[in-house]
Coordinates of C-alpha atoms in Angstrom, one line a residue:
X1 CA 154.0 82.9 -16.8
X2 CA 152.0 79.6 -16.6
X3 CA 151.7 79.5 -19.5
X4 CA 155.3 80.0 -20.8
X5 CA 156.3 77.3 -18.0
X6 CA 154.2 74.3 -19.9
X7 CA 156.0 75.3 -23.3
X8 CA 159.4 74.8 -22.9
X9 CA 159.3 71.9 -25.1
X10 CA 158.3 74.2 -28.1
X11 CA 161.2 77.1 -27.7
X12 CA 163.9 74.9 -26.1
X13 CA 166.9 75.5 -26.2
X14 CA 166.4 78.5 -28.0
X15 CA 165.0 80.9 -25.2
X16 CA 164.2 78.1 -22.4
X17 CA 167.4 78.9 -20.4
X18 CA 166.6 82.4 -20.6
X19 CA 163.5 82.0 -19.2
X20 CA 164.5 79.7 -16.8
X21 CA 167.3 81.9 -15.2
X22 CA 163.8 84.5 -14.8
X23 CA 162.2 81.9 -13.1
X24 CA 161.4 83.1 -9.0
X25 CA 159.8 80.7 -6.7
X26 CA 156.5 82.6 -6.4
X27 CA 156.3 82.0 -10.5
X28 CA 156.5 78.2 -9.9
X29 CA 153.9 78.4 -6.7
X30 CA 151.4 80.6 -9.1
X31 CA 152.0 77.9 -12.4
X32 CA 150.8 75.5 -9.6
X33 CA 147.7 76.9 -8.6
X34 CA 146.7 78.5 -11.7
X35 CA 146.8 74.4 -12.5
X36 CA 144.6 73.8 -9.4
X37 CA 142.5 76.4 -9.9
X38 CA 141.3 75.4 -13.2
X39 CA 139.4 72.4 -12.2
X40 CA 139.9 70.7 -15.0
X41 CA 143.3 69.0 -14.2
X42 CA 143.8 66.0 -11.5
X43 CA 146.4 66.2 -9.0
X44 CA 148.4 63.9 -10.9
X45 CA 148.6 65.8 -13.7
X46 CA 149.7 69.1 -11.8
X47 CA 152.1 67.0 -10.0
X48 CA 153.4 65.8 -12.7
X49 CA 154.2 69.6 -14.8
X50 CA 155.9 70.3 -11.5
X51 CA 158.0 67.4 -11.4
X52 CA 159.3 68.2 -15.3
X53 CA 160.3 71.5 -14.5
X54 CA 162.1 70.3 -11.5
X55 CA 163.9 68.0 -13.4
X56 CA 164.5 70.9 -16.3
X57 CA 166.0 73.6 -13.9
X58 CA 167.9 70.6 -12.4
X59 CA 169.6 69.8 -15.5
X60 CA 169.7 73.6 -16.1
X61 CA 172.0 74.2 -12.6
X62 CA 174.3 71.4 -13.8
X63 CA 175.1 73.1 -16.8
X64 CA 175.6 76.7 -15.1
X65 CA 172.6 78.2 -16.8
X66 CA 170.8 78.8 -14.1
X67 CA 172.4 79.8 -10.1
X68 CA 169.3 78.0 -8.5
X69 CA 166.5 75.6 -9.1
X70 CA 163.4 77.3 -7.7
X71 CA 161.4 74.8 -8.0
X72 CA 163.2 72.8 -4.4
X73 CA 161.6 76.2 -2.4
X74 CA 158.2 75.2 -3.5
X75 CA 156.3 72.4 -2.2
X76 CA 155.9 69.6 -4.2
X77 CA 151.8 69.1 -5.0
X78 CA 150.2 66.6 -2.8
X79 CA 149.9 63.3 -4.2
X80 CA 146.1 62.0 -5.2
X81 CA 145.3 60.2 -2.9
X82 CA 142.7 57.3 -3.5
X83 CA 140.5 55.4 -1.3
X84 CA 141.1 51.8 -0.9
X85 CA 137.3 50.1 -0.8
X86 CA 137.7 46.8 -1.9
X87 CA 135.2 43.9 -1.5
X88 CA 134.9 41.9 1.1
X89 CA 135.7 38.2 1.7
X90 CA 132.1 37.3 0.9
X91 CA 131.5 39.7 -1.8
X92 CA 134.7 38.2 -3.1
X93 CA 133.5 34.8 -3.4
X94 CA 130.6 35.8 -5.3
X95 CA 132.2 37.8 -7.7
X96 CA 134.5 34.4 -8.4
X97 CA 131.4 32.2 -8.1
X98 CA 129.5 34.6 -10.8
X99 CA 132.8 34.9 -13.2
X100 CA 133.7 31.0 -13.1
X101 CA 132.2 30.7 -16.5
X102 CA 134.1 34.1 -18.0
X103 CA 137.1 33.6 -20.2
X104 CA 139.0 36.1 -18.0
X105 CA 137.6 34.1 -14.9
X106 CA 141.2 32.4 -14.1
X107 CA 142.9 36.1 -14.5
X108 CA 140.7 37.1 -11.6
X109 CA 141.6 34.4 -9.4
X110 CA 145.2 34.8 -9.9
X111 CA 144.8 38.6 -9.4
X112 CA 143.4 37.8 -5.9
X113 CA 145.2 34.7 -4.9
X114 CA 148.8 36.3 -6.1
X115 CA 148.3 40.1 -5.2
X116 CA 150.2 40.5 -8.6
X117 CA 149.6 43.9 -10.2
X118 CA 147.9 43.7 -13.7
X119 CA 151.1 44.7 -15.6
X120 CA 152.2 41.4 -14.3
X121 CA 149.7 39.3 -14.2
X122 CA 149.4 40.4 -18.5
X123 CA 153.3 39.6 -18.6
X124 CA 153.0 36.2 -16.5
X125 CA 154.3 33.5 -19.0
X126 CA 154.4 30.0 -18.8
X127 CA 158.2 29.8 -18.7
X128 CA 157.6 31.8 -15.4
X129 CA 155.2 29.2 -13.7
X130 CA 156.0 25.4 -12.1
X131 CA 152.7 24.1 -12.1
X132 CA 154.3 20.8 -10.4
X133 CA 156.2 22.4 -7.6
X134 CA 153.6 25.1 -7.4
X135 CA 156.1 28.2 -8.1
X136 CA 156.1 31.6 -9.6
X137 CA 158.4 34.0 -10.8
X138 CA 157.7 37.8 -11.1
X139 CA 160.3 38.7 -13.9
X140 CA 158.5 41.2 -16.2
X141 CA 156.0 43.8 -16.5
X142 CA 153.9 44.4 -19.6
X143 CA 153.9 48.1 -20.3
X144 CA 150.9 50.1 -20.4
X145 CA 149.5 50.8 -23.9
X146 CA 152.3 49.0 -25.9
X147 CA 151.8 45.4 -25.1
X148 CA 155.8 45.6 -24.5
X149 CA 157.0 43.2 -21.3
X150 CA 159.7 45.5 -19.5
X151 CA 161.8 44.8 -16.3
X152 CA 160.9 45.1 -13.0
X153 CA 161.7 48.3 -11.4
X154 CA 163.0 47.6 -8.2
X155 CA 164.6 44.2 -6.9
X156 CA 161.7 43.7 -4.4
X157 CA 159.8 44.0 -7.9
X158 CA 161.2 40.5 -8.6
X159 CA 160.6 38.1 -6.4
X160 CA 158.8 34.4 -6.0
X161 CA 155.7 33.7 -5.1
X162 CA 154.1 30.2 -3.9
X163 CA 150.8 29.5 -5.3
X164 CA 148.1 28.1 -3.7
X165 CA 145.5 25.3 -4.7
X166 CA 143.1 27.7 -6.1
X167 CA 145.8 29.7 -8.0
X168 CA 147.0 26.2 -9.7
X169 CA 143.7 25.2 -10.2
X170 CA 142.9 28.7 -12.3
X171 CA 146.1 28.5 -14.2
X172 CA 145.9 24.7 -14.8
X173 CA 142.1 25.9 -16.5
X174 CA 143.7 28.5 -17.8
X175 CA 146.1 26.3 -20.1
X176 CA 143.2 24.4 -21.0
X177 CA 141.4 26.9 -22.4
X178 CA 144.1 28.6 -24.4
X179 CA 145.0 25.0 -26.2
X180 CA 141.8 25.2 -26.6
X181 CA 141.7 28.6 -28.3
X182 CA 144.8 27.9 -30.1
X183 CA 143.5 25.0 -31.9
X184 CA 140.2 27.0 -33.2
X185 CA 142.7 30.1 -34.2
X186 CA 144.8 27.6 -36.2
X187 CA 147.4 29.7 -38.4
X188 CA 146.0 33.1 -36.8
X189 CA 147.4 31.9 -33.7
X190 CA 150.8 34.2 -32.7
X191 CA 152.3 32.6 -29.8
X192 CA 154.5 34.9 -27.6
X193 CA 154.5 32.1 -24.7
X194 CA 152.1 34.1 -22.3
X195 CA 149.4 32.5 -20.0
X196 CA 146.7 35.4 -20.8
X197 CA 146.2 36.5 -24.4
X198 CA 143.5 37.2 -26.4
X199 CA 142.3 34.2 -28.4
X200 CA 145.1 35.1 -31.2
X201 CA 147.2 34.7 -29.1
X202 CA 148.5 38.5 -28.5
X203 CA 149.0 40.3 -24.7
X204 CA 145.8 41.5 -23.7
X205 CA 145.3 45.3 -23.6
X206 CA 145.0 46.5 -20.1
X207 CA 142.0 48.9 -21.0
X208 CA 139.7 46.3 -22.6
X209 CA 140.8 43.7 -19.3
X210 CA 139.2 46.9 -16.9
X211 CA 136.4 46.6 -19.4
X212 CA 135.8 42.9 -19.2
X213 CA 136.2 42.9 -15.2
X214 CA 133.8 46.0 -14.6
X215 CA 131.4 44.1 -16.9
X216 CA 131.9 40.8 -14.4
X217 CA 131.3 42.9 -12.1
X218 CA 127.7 44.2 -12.8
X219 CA 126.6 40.9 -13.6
X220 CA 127.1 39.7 -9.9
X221 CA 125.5 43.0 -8.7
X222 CA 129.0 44.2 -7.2
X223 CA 129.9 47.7 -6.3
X224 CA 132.6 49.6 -9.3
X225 CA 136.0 48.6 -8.9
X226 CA 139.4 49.5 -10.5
X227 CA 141.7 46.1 -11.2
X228 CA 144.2 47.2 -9.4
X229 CA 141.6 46.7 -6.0
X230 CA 141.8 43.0 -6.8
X231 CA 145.2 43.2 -5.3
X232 CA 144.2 45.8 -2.4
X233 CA 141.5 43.1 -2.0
X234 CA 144.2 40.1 -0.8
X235 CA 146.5 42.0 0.6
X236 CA 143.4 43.1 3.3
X237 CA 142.7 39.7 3.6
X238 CA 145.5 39.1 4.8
X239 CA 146.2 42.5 7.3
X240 CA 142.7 41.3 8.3
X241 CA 143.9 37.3 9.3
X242 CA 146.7 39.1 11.2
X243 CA 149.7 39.0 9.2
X244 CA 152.5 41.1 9.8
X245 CA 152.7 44.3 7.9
X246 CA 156.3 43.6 6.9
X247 CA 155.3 40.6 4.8
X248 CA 152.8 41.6 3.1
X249 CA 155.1 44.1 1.9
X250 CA 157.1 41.8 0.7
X251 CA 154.7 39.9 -1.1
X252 CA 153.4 42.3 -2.7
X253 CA 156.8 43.5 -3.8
X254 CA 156.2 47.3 -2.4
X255 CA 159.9 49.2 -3.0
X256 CA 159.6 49.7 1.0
X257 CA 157.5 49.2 3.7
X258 CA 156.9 52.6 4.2
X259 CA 154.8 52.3 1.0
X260 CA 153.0 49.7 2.8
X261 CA 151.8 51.2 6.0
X262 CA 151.0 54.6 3.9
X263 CA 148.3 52.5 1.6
X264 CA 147.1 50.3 4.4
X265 CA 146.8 52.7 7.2
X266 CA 143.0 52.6 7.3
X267 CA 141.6 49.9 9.7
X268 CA 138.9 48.0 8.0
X269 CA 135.4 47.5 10.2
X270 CA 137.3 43.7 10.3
X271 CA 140.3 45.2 11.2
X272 CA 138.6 47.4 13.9
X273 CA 137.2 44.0 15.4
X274 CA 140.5 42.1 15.5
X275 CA 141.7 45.2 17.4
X276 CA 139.3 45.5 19.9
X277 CA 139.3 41.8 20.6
X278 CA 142.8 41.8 21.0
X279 CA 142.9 44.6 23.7
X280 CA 139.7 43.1 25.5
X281 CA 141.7 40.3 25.7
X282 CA 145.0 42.1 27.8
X283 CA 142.7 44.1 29.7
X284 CA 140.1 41.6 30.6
X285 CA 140.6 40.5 34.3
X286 CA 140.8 37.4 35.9
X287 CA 137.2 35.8 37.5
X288 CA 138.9 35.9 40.8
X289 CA 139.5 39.6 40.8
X290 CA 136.3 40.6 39.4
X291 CA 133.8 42.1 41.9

């Protein structure tokens, strides 16, 4: 049965409402742990062939081929769940200090001074960015693998950010360089107006930017990190200095701020400090009434 579940695609629609209509809820909980079982497969990947056939026998009920979709009396596969670890504040000075020289240092800076995710930050285009009033605009995404920028997907997706010295400084180097790079590629230059590109011109592929940062990494003796922790890293920071939850949400344009409490729910030892201070402090008596 498992393996008739992951190939609909091939007999559809020939025999897939037939065997759709077969389809019990116990089928659906053994496909899912014959997925788990094998070892082989992350929990993204199993959550992802259950979420297909839900949407399947879903279409399937809408068009009376089916009396039921099974698949809502299973429980959906837990998500996989990742620990956050990023660096600290010091560790993430160093890393900066060690990468000044890189040609993908001013990326990094942005990445930690805008908590933009990397889709973004590859999409960022100078149309996007005041330099002189210190703004900048969140409008597209560039999509994984095809160098394609797409639309946000959510509202809180878009938004506007204010960037700080640092940022401006990195992106003011940043245009530097690329005139720079521009003039060397001469006619092999393709312009497509973005602020990081490869010295072409093109988007940057996301795969060889993991590459490059891992790399940067190493050299400043730095623990393995995915890109994305760049952003993890600021918006700590700033759960750390004692900003409200609720805005950093918003600035890191979460779809809800249910998202952002479920990511951030681990204190950090920082964290743990700023908490205990802050409750030494309300139960800390006056001098008077201490014996």
């Amino acid at each position: 049965m498992e393996v008739s579940l992951l190939r609909f695609h091939q007999s559809w629609p020939r025999a897939g409402y037939r065997l759709f209509a077969l389809l019990t809820p116990e089928d659906v909980a053994r496909m899912l742990s014959g997925l788990t079982a094998r070892g082989t497969l992350s929990a993204t990947t199993t959550r992802y062939a259950y979420s297909v056939l839900r949407i399947a026998l879903g279409r399937a009920l809408k068009a009376g081929r089916v009396t039921r979709n099974v698949c809502v009396l299973v429980d959906a596969p837990s998500k996989a769940r990742h620990e956050i670890t990023p660096l600290s504040a010091d560790q993430a000075q160093a890393f900066l200090a060690a990468s000044a020289t890189d040609r993908l240092g001013p990326l990094y800076t942005l990445a930690i001074a805008t908590r933009l995710r990397q889709g973004e930050l590859l999409a960022l285009r100078w149309e996007d960015l005041d330099l002189e009033a210190g703004i900048l605009a969140v409008s597209h995404s560039l999509t994984r693998g095809t160098r394609q920028l797409a639309e946000p997907k959510t509202d809180r997706a878009r938004r506007t950010l204010r960037l700080g010295v640092e940022a401006m400084a990195a992106l003011r180097e940043q245009r530097l360089r690329q005139l720079e790079e521009r003039l060397a590629a001469g006619p092999r230059w393709q312009d497509a107006g973005l602020a990081f590109t490869t010295p072409a011109g093109r988007p940057l592929d996301s795969t060889n930017v993991l590459r490059a940062f891992q790399a940067a990494l190493a050299r400043a003796d730095l623990p393995k990190q995915r890109f994305h922790d760049l952003r993890h890293l600021r918006a700590t920071l700033l759960i750390e200095s004692g900003e409200e939850l609720g805005v950093v949400s918003r600035i890191l344009g979460h779809s809800n701020f249910g998202t952002t409490a479920d990511v951030y729910a681990n204190l950090t030892p920082a964290m743990s400090q700023r908490v205990a201070e802050r409750l030494d402090s309300i139960l800390r008596r006056p001098a008077a009434a201490r014996w």
